[in-house]
Each structure stands twice: as C-alpha cells, then as structure tokens.
PDB file of C-alpha atoms in Angstrom:
ATOM      1  CA  MET W 387     158.706  80.550 131.036  1.00  0.00           C
ATOM      2  CA  HIS W 388     155.652  79.757 132.825  1.00  0.00           C
ATOM      3  CA  SER W 389     154.363  83.347 132.766  1.00  0.00           C
ATOM      4  CA  THR W 390     155.296  83.278 128.712  1.00  0.00           C
ATOM      5  CA  ARG W 391     153.134  80.228 128.143  1.00  0.00           C
ATOM      6  CA  THR W 392     150.310  81.643 129.693  1.00  0.00           C
ATOM      7  CA  ARG W 393     150.213  84.873 128.321  1.00  0.00           C
ATOM      8  CA  LEU W 394     151.018  82.624 125.237  1.00  0.00           C
ATOM      9  CA  ARG W 395     147.821  80.865 126.220  1.00  0.00           C
ATOM     10  CA  HIS W 396     145.867  84.179 127.280  1.00  0.00           C
ATOM     11  CA  GLY W 397     146.677  85.524 123.691  1.00  0.00           C
ATOM     12  CA  ALA W 398     145.269  82.937 120.827  1.00  0.00           C
ATOM     13  CA  LEU W 399     142.072  82.739 123.424  1.00  0.00           C
ATOM     14  CA  THR W 400     141.551  86.232 123.114  1.00  0.00           C
ATOM     15  CA  ALA W 401     141.720  86.163 118.828  1.00  0.00           C
ATOM     16  CA  CYS W 402     139.572  82.565 118.578  1.00  0.00           C
ATOM     17  CA  ALA W 403     136.669  85.305 120.719  1.00  0.00           C
ATOM     18  CA  ALA W 404     137.324  87.996 118.357  1.00  0.00           C
ATOM     19  CA  ALA W 405     137.513  85.822 115.736  1.00  0.00           C
ATOM     20  CA  LEU W 406     134.126  83.469 116.763  1.00  0.00           C
ATOM     21  CA  THR W 407     132.262  87.527 116.967  1.00  0.00           C
ATOM     22  CA  LEU W 408     132.993  88.307 113.502  1.00  0.00           C
ATOM     23  CA  LEU W 409     131.893  85.197 112.961  1.00  0.00           C
ATOM     24  CA  ALA W 410     129.200  85.673 113.999  1.00  0.00           C
ATOM     25  CA  VAL W 411     128.371  88.978 113.036  1.00  0.00           C
ATOM     26  CA  GLY W 412     128.265  88.611 109.676  1.00  0.00           C
ATOM     27  CA  CYS W 413     126.409  85.108 109.748  1.00  0.00           C
ATOM     28  CA  SER W 414     124.088  87.220 111.578  1.00  0.00           C
ATOM     29  CA  LYS W 415     123.796  90.045 108.594  1.00  0.00           C
ATOM     30  CA  GLU W 416     123.874  87.556 105.753  1.00  0.00           C
ATOM     31  CA  SER W 417     120.623  86.088 107.183  1.00  0.00           C
ATOM     32  CA  ALA W 418     119.138  90.158 107.690  1.00  0.00           C
ATOM     33  CA  GLY W 419     120.171  89.847 104.155  1.00  0.00           C
ATOM     34  CA  ALA W 420     118.181  86.763 102.989  1.00  0.00           C
ATOM     35  CA  GLN W 421     115.720  87.644 105.048  1.00  0.00           C
ATOM     36  CA  ASP W 422     115.804  91.688 103.159  1.00  0.00           C
ATOM     37  CA  ASP W 423     115.609  90.528  99.962  1.00  0.00           C
ATOM     38  CA  GLY W 424     113.401  87.196 101.042  1.00  0.00           C
ATOM     39  CA  CYS W 425     110.263  89.374 100.934  1.00  0.00           C
ATOM     40  CA  ARG W 426     109.336  93.355 100.748  1.00  0.00           C
ATOM     41  CA  ASP W 427     109.295  95.119 103.918  1.00  0.00           C
ATOM     42  CA  ASN W 428     105.704  96.812 105.030  1.00  0.00           C
ATOM     43  CA  GLY W 429     105.313  96.783 108.273  1.00  0.00           C
ATOM     44  CA  HIS W 430     105.816 100.652 108.261  1.00  0.00           C
ATOM     45  CA  TRP W 431     102.996 101.280 105.371  1.00  0.00           C
ATOM     46  CA  SER W 432     100.952 104.438 105.241  1.00  0.00           C
ATOM     47  CA  GLN W 433      97.610 103.693 103.326  1.00  0.00           C
ATOM     48  CA  ARG W 434      98.593 105.072 100.157  1.00  0.00           C
ATOM     49  CA  GLU W 435     101.129 102.193  99.757  1.00  0.00           C
ATOM     50  CA  ARG W 436      99.026  99.152 101.391  1.00  0.00           C
ATOM     51  CA  ALA W 437      96.349 100.490  98.569  1.00  0.00           C
ATOM     52  CA  ALA W 438      98.875 101.182  95.841  1.00  0.00           C
ATOM     53  CA  TRP W 439     100.608  97.828  95.947  1.00  0.00           C
ATOM     54  CA  LEU W 440      97.148  95.979  96.067  1.00  0.00           C
ATOM     55  CA  ARG W 441      96.398  97.466  92.664  1.00  0.00           C
ATOM     56  CA  THR W 442      98.610  96.010  90.911  1.00  0.00           C
ATOM     57  CA  ALA W 443      97.919  93.090  92.774  1.00  0.00           C
ATOM     58  CA  VAL W 444      93.854  92.839  92.163  1.00  0.00           C
ATOM     59  CA  ALA W 445      92.709  91.687  88.308  1.00  0.00           C
ATOM     60  CA  PHE W 446      88.644  91.188  87.583  1.00  0.00           C
ATOM     61  CA  ARG W 447      87.987  87.854  85.712  1.00  0.00           C
ATOM     62  CA  GLY W 448      84.478  87.872  83.848  1.00  0.00           C
ATOM     63  CA  THR W 449      84.213  91.370  84.085  1.00  0.00           C
ATOM     64  CA  ALA W 450      84.190  92.523  80.488  1.00  0.00           C
ATOM     65  CA  ALA W 451      81.559  94.525  78.913  1.00  0.00           C
ATOM     66  CA  ASP W 452      80.925  91.288  76.039  1.00  0.00           C
ATOM     67  CA  VAL W 453      80.025  88.802  78.973  1.00  0.00           C
ATOM     68  CA  ALA W 454      76.782  86.942  78.150  1.00  0.00           C
ATOM     69  CA  ASP W 455      76.458  85.556  81.431  1.00  0.00           C
ATOM     70  CA  PRO W 456      73.732  88.318  83.516  1.00  0.00           C
ATOM     71  CA  SER W 457      74.783  86.407  86.555  1.00  0.00           C
ATOM     72  CA  TYR W 458      78.580  86.655  86.664  1.00  0.00           C
ATOM     73  CA  ASP W 459      78.418  83.110  87.929  1.00  0.00           C
ATOM     74  CA  LYS W 460      81.919  82.857  85.595  1.00  0.00           C
ATOM     75  CA  ALA W 461      83.067  85.782  86.803  1.00  0.00           C
ATOM     76  CA  SER W 462      85.966  86.412  90.035  1.00  0.00           C
ATOM     77  CA  VAL W 463      87.911  89.429  92.132  1.00  0.00           C
ATOM     78  CA  VAL W 464      92.582  87.279  91.482  1.00  0.00           C
ATOM     79  CA  VAL W 465      94.546  89.015  94.318  1.00  0.00           C
ATOM     80  CA  ARG W 466      98.420  88.057  93.379  1.00  0.00           C
ATOM     81  CA  ALA W 467     101.424  89.126  93.711  1.00  0.00           C
ATOM     82  CA  GLY W 468     102.266  92.246  92.173  1.00  0.00           C
ATOM     83  CA  ARG W 469     102.507  93.041  89.190  1.00  0.00           C
ATOM     84  CA  THR W 470     104.796  95.431  88.492  1.00  0.00           C
ATOM     85  CA  GLY W 471     107.882  97.514  90.317  1.00  0.00           C
ATOM     86  CA  ASP W 472     108.570  95.203  93.813  1.00  0.00           C
ATOM     87  CA  VAL W 473     107.304  91.439  93.038  1.00  0.00           C
ATOM     88  CA  ARG W 474     108.457  89.982  96.579  1.00  0.00           C
ATOM     89  CA  VAL W 475     105.677  88.860  98.301  1.00  0.00           C
ATOM     90  CA  LEU W 476     105.048  90.866 101.464  1.00  0.00           C
ATOM     91  CA  CYS W 477     106.747  90.670 104.672  1.00  0.00           C
ATOM     92  CA  GLN W 478     103.933  90.785 106.826  1.00  0.00           C
ATOM     93  CA  PRO W 479      99.922  89.506 105.177  1.00  0.00           C
ATOM     94  CA  LEU W 480      98.169  92.338 104.309  1.00  0.00           C
ATOM     95  CA  ALA W 481      94.521  91.899 105.319  1.00  0.00           C
ATOM     96  CA  VAL W 482      91.497  92.847 102.156  1.00  0.00           C
ATOM     97  CA  GLN W 483      88.926  93.723 101.336  1.00  0.00           C
ATOM     98  CA  VAL W 484      86.363  92.980  98.604  1.00  0.00           C
ATOM     99  CA  GLU W 485      83.172  94.167  98.243  1.00  0.00           C
ATOM    100  CA  PHE W 486      80.404  94.028  95.979  1.00  0.00           C
ATOM    101  CA  TRP W 487      77.311  96.919  95.494  1.00  0.00           C
ATOM    102  CA  THR W 488      74.318  98.133  93.130  1.00  0.00           C
ATOM    103  CA  LEU W 489      73.534 100.478  91.506  1.00  0.00           C
ATOM    104  CA  THR W 490      70.180 101.612  91.130  1.00  0.00           C
ATOM    105  CA  ALA W 491      69.139 104.870  89.000  1.00  0.00           C
ATOM    106  CA  THR W 492      66.397 106.284  90.866  1.00  0.00           C
ATOM    107  CA  THR W 493      64.144 109.476  90.217  1.00  0.00           C
ATOM    108  CA  THR W 494      66.392 111.218  92.387  1.00  0.00           C
ATOM    109  CA  GLY W 495      69.698 109.708  91.770  1.00  0.00           C
ATOM    110  CA  THR W 496      71.644 106.323  92.999  1.00  0.00           C
ATOM    111  CA  GLU W 497      70.672 104.018  95.022  1.00  0.00           C
ATOM    112  CA  THR W 498      73.297 102.624  96.708  1.00  0.00           C
ATOM    113  CA  SER W 499      73.049  98.818  98.658  1.00  0.00           C
ATOM    114  CA  PHE W 500      75.664  96.720  99.930  1.00  0.00           C
ATOM    115  CA  VAL W 501      75.661  93.437  98.388  1.00  0.00           C
ATOM    116  CA  MET W 502      78.696  91.466 100.353  1.00  0.00           C
ATOM    117  CA  ARG W 503      82.159  91.993 101.355  1.00  0.00           C
ATOM    118  CA  TYR W 504      84.200  88.764 101.602  1.00  0.00           C
ATOM    119  CA  ARG W 505      87.789  89.019 103.174  1.00  0.00           C
ATOM    120  CA  LEU W 506      91.022  87.864 103.165  1.00  0.00           C
ATOM    121  CA  SER W 507      94.568  87.333 104.158  1.00  0.00           C
ATOM    122  CA  THR W 508      97.803  87.645 101.273  1.00  0.00           C
ATOM    123  CA  ASP W 509     101.129  88.556 101.287  1.00  0.00           C
ATOM    124  CA  GLY W 510     101.111  87.440  97.598  1.00  0.00           C
ATOM    125  CA  SER W 511     102.525  84.334  97.786  1.00  0.00           C
ATOM    126  CA  ARG W 512      99.175  82.711  96.253  1.00  0.00           C
ATOM    127  CA  ALA W 513      96.208  83.475  93.945  1.00  0.00           C
ATOM    128  CA  ARG W 514      93.158  84.080  96.373  1.00  0.00           C
ATOM    129  CA  THR W 515      89.948  83.704  94.278  1.00  0.00           C
ATOM    130  CA  VAL W 516      86.415  84.815  95.412  1.00  0.00           C
ATOM    131  CA  GLY W 517      83.321  84.332  93.506  1.00  0.00           C
ATOM    132  CA  PHE W 518      80.683  86.923  92.614  1.00  0.00           C
ATOM    133  CA  PRO W 519      78.271  86.987  94.540  1.00  0.00           C
ATOM    134  CA  ALA W 520      74.704  84.534  93.491  1.00  0.00           C
ATOM    135  CA  GLY W 521      72.122  86.417  91.884  1.00  0.00           C
ATOM    136  CA  LEU W 522      73.295  89.597  91.458  1.00  0.00           C
ATOM    137  CA  PRO W 523      70.845  91.749  89.620  1.00  0.00           C
ATOM    138  CA  ALA W 524      70.879  92.408  86.409  1.00  0.00           C
ATOM    139  CA  GLY W 525      68.188  94.586  85.521  1.00  0.00           C
ATOM    140  CA  GLN W 526      65.939  92.571  84.819  1.00  0.00           C
ATOM    141  CA  ASP W 527      63.065  93.821  86.805  1.00  0.00           C
ATOM    142  CA  GLY W 528      63.452  97.097  85.106  1.00  0.00           C
ATOM    143  CA  SER W 529      64.877  98.745  86.961  1.00  0.00           C
ATOM    144  CA  CYS W 530      68.626 100.266  85.551  1.00  0.00           C
ATOM    145  CA  THR W 531      71.111  98.859  88.127  1.00  0.00           C
ATOM    146  CA  ARG W 532      74.686  98.250  88.010  1.00  0.00           C
ATOM    147  CA  VAL W 533      77.884  96.174  89.897  1.00  0.00           C
ATOM    148  CA  LEU W 534      79.992  98.078  91.454  1.00  0.00           C
ATOM    149  CA  VAL W 535      83.132  95.601  93.426  1.00  0.00           C
ATOM    150  CA  ALA W 536      85.912  97.670  94.695  1.00  0.00           C
ATOM    151  CA  ALA W 537      89.285  96.013  96.686  1.00  0.00           C
ATOM    152  CA  TYR W 538      91.036  97.920  99.598  1.00  0.00           C
ATOM    153  CA  PRO W 539      92.738  96.944 102.408  1.00  0.00           C
ATOM    154  CA  GLY W 540      92.189  97.342 106.169  1.00  0.00           C
ATOM    155  CA  ALA W 541      88.644  97.495 107.428  1.00  0.00           C
ATOM    156  CA  PRO W 542      85.310  97.645 106.223  1.00  0.00           C
ATOM    157  CA  LEU W 543      84.931 101.700 105.052  1.00  0.00           C
ATOM    158  CA  ALA W 544      82.904 103.643 107.158  1.00  0.00           C
ATOM    159  CA  ASP W 545      79.656 105.574 105.769  1.00  0.00           C
ATOM    160  CA  GLY W 546      82.066 108.338 104.924  1.00  0.00           C
ATOM    161  CA  GLU W 547      83.899 106.103 102.279  1.00  0.00           C
ATOM    162  CA  LEU W 548      81.150 104.864 100.657  1.00  0.00           C
ATOM    163  CA  PRO W 549      80.390 105.187  97.112  1.00  0.00           C
ATOM    164  CA  TRP W 550      79.089 107.447  95.383  1.00  0.00           C
ATOM    165  CA  THR W 551      79.033 108.109  90.705  1.00  0.00           C
ATOM    166  CA  THR W 552      78.982 111.179  89.844  1.00  0.00           C
ATOM    167  CA  ARG W 553      76.982 111.947  86.539  1.00  0.00           C
ATOM    168  CA  ASP W 554      74.035 109.545  85.173  1.00  0.00           C
ATOM    169  CA  LEU W 555      74.301 105.340  85.900  1.00  0.00           C
ATOM    170  CA  ALA W 556      73.932 104.549  82.121  1.00  0.00           C
ATOM    171  CA  THR W 557      76.509 106.622  80.833  1.00  0.00           C
ATOM    172  CA  SER W 558      79.172 105.839  84.363  1.00  0.00           C
ATOM    173  CA  GLY W 559      82.142 104.814  83.596  1.00  0.00           C
ATOM    174  CA  GLU W 560      84.555 103.706  86.364  1.00  0.00           C
ATOM    175  CA  THR W 561      86.249 107.782  86.544  1.00  0.00           C
ATOM    176  CA  ASP W 562      83.292 108.835  87.479  1.00  0.00           C
ATOM    177  CA  VAL W 563      83.224 106.678  90.232  1.00  0.00           C
ATOM    178  CA  ARG W 564      83.640 108.686  93.992  1.00  0.00           C
ATOM    179  CA  PHE W 565      84.935 106.486  96.924  1.00  0.00           C
ATOM    180  CA  GLY W 566      85.679 108.875 100.601  1.00  0.00           C
ATOM    181  CA  THR W 567      88.733 107.356 101.054  1.00  0.00           C
ATOM    182  CA  ALA W 568      91.741 107.209  99.640  1.00  0.00           C
ATOM    183  CA  ARG W 569      92.688 103.566 100.685  1.00  0.00           C
ATOM    184  CA  ILE W 570      90.473 102.304  97.462  1.00  0.00           C
ATOM    185  CA  GLY W 571      93.340  99.658  96.618  1.00  0.00           C
ATOM    186  CA  ALA W 572      91.398  98.256  92.814  1.00  0.00           C
ATOM    187  CA  TYR W 573      87.560  98.379  91.891  1.00  0.00           C
ATOM    188  CA  ARG W 574      85.310  97.991  88.656  1.00  0.00           C
ATOM    189  CA  LEU W 575      81.738  99.170  87.650  1.00  0.00           C
ATOM    190  CA  LEU W 576      80.384  96.642  85.824  1.00  0.00           C
ATOM    191  CA  PRO W 577      78.577  97.036  81.955  1.00  0.00           C
ATOM    192  CA  PRO W 578      74.576  96.808  82.315  1.00  0.00           C
ATOM    193  CA  GLN W 579      73.630  93.623  81.241  1.00  0.00           C
ATOM    194  CA  ASP W 580      70.535  95.253  80.205  1.00  0.00           C
ATOM    195  CA  SER W 581      70.582  98.655  78.695  1.00  0.00           C
ATOM    196  CA  ALA W 582      67.215  99.633  77.867  1.00  0.00           C
ATOM    197  CA  PRO W 583      66.398 100.433  81.748  1.00  0.00           C
ATOM    198  CA  CYS W 584      69.362 102.186  81.495  1.00  0.00           C
ATOM    199  CA  ASP W 585      68.176 103.766  78.358  1.00  0.00           C
ATOM    200  CA  ALA W 586      64.468 104.457  79.176  1.00  0.00           C
ATOM    201  CA  GLY W 587      65.125 106.760  81.806  1.00  0.00           C
ATOM    202  CA  ARG W 588      68.275 108.739  82.438  1.00  0.00           C
ATOM    203  CA  SER W 589      68.486 109.569  86.772  1.00  0.00           C
ATOM    204  CA  THR W 590      69.327 113.024  87.951  1.00  0.00           C
ATOM    205  CA  THR W 591      73.402 113.045  89.163  1.00  0.00           C
ATOM    206  CA  SER W 592      74.230 111.847  93.014  1.00  0.00           C
ATOM    207  CA  PRO W 593      75.194 114.982  94.778  1.00  0.00           C
ATOM    208  CA  SER W 594      78.758 114.160  96.456  1.00  0.00           C
ATOM    209  CA  PRO W 595      78.467 113.913  99.875  1.00  0.00           C
ATOM    210  CA  ALA W 596      79.064 117.468 101.674  1.00  0.00           C
ATOM    211  CA  ASP W 597      81.195 116.559 104.464  1.00  0.00           C
ATOM    212  CA  SER W 598      83.756 113.306 102.321  1.00  0.00           C
ATOM    213  CA  THR W 599      86.494 113.798 100.560  1.00  0.00           C
ATOM    214  CA  ALA W 600      86.162 112.625  97.048  1.00  0.00           C
ATOM    215  CA  TRP W 601      88.577 110.260  95.340  1.00  0.00           C
ATOM    216  CA  ASN W 602      89.337 109.043  92.332  1.00  0.00           C
ATOM    217  CA  ILE W 603      91.917 106.049  92.576  1.00  0.00           C
ATOM    218  CA  ASN W 604      92.672 106.472  88.214  1.00  0.00           C
ATOM    219  CA  HIS W 605      93.831 109.877  88.732  1.00  0.00           C
ATOM    220  CA  PRO W 606      95.916 110.271  92.066  1.00  0.00           C
TER     221      PRO W 606
END
C-alpha cells in the first residue's frame, strides 16, 4: 500500500513538473513573439540596409525651390519612423549624422566646404529635428553658391566618401550629386537662392575622384 501511494505521489509530481515546463516554454515563446512584433530587429543590418531604412525616414522641410527666405531659418531635417514597408521602431537605436556643406563654383570646378555636422540617435519612435545652420551663404557676395545636406548612418564621412557634382553647379540636380560611399540615406541639393551669379559664370565640371566609387542613391 505504501509503495502504491509513493508511486502515485511520484507520478503526480512528475506530471506537475512537465506541466510547469510546458507553461514556461509557452510563456517564453509568447514573450519572444511580443518582442518581435514590438520592434524591428536591426542588430545585423548592413550599411545598405541602414541607409535604406533612413531613406524612408528622412524628410526635408522648408527647402523647396520657392522658399523666400535665403537664410533657411525655418528649414530643417526631420528623422522619424519609416513611412513605407515595415514601420515598426528599431530594436537598437541607429546613429545618424546630418551634415551640411556649401558648394561654390570656381574657375577650376566646384569647391566643397564643410559647414556643420550633427549627430543623433534614433529608433524611429519619435521625430528628431535638426535645424539648418545659421548664416548659410546664399550667393549675395557674387559667387554661385548652393547648399547640400545629407543624412547617413554610422561614423562621419571619410575624405574618400565626400560628395561632388558631375556637372556645372548652376544646373546640377540631385541626380548629379555623387558620394564615395553607399551608406548615404538621403540628401538634398538646394537651389541657388540668387541664381544670377550661377547664370553669369558657368564653371567647368568637377572631375570625379579617381580612387573613389561613385554612388548615386537615386539609382541603386
């Protein structure tokens, strides 16, 4: 009799242990599934994947051709959640650089000058806004000058990754801008605020760097 009761208790304990194990596994799977549904796994993304996400997340405001204020006081770069495809927030925040340059036409080509770089971290859960730097040149000094702004993930651009244009600055469009890297998420080449200097002195085309690979994000 004692042996029978012992076997029954042992069987009951074994059954309870098995039930607890199944419950734990089920909860674990449910938790993992909730995490998968709650954020987008970007831990192993390549440079191209990070740039592709950023391309859908960046918006340029106050930069249209008909902007009346040459100082761009109200212009900004906004980084938010992606607008197409998988719009979940990222599981790991992405380091983003927003960089500004001025492009000035010279007798030998186009001179690119660094203006400002702003670093931010985003997972797409809220909008991050970067205002344009104060005092951007607008060509009032008689030079043909345009502003270029780009947003990209990771570290600041190296010398071989910096932008250039493939044709005369006065008539260049965004498809004429090249970078020496594939990690540019989005960029905007602003129209000249004073077109007279650009129309008056057409510069020669800047040669592409011989040691760089030209990337145009509009034509992957």
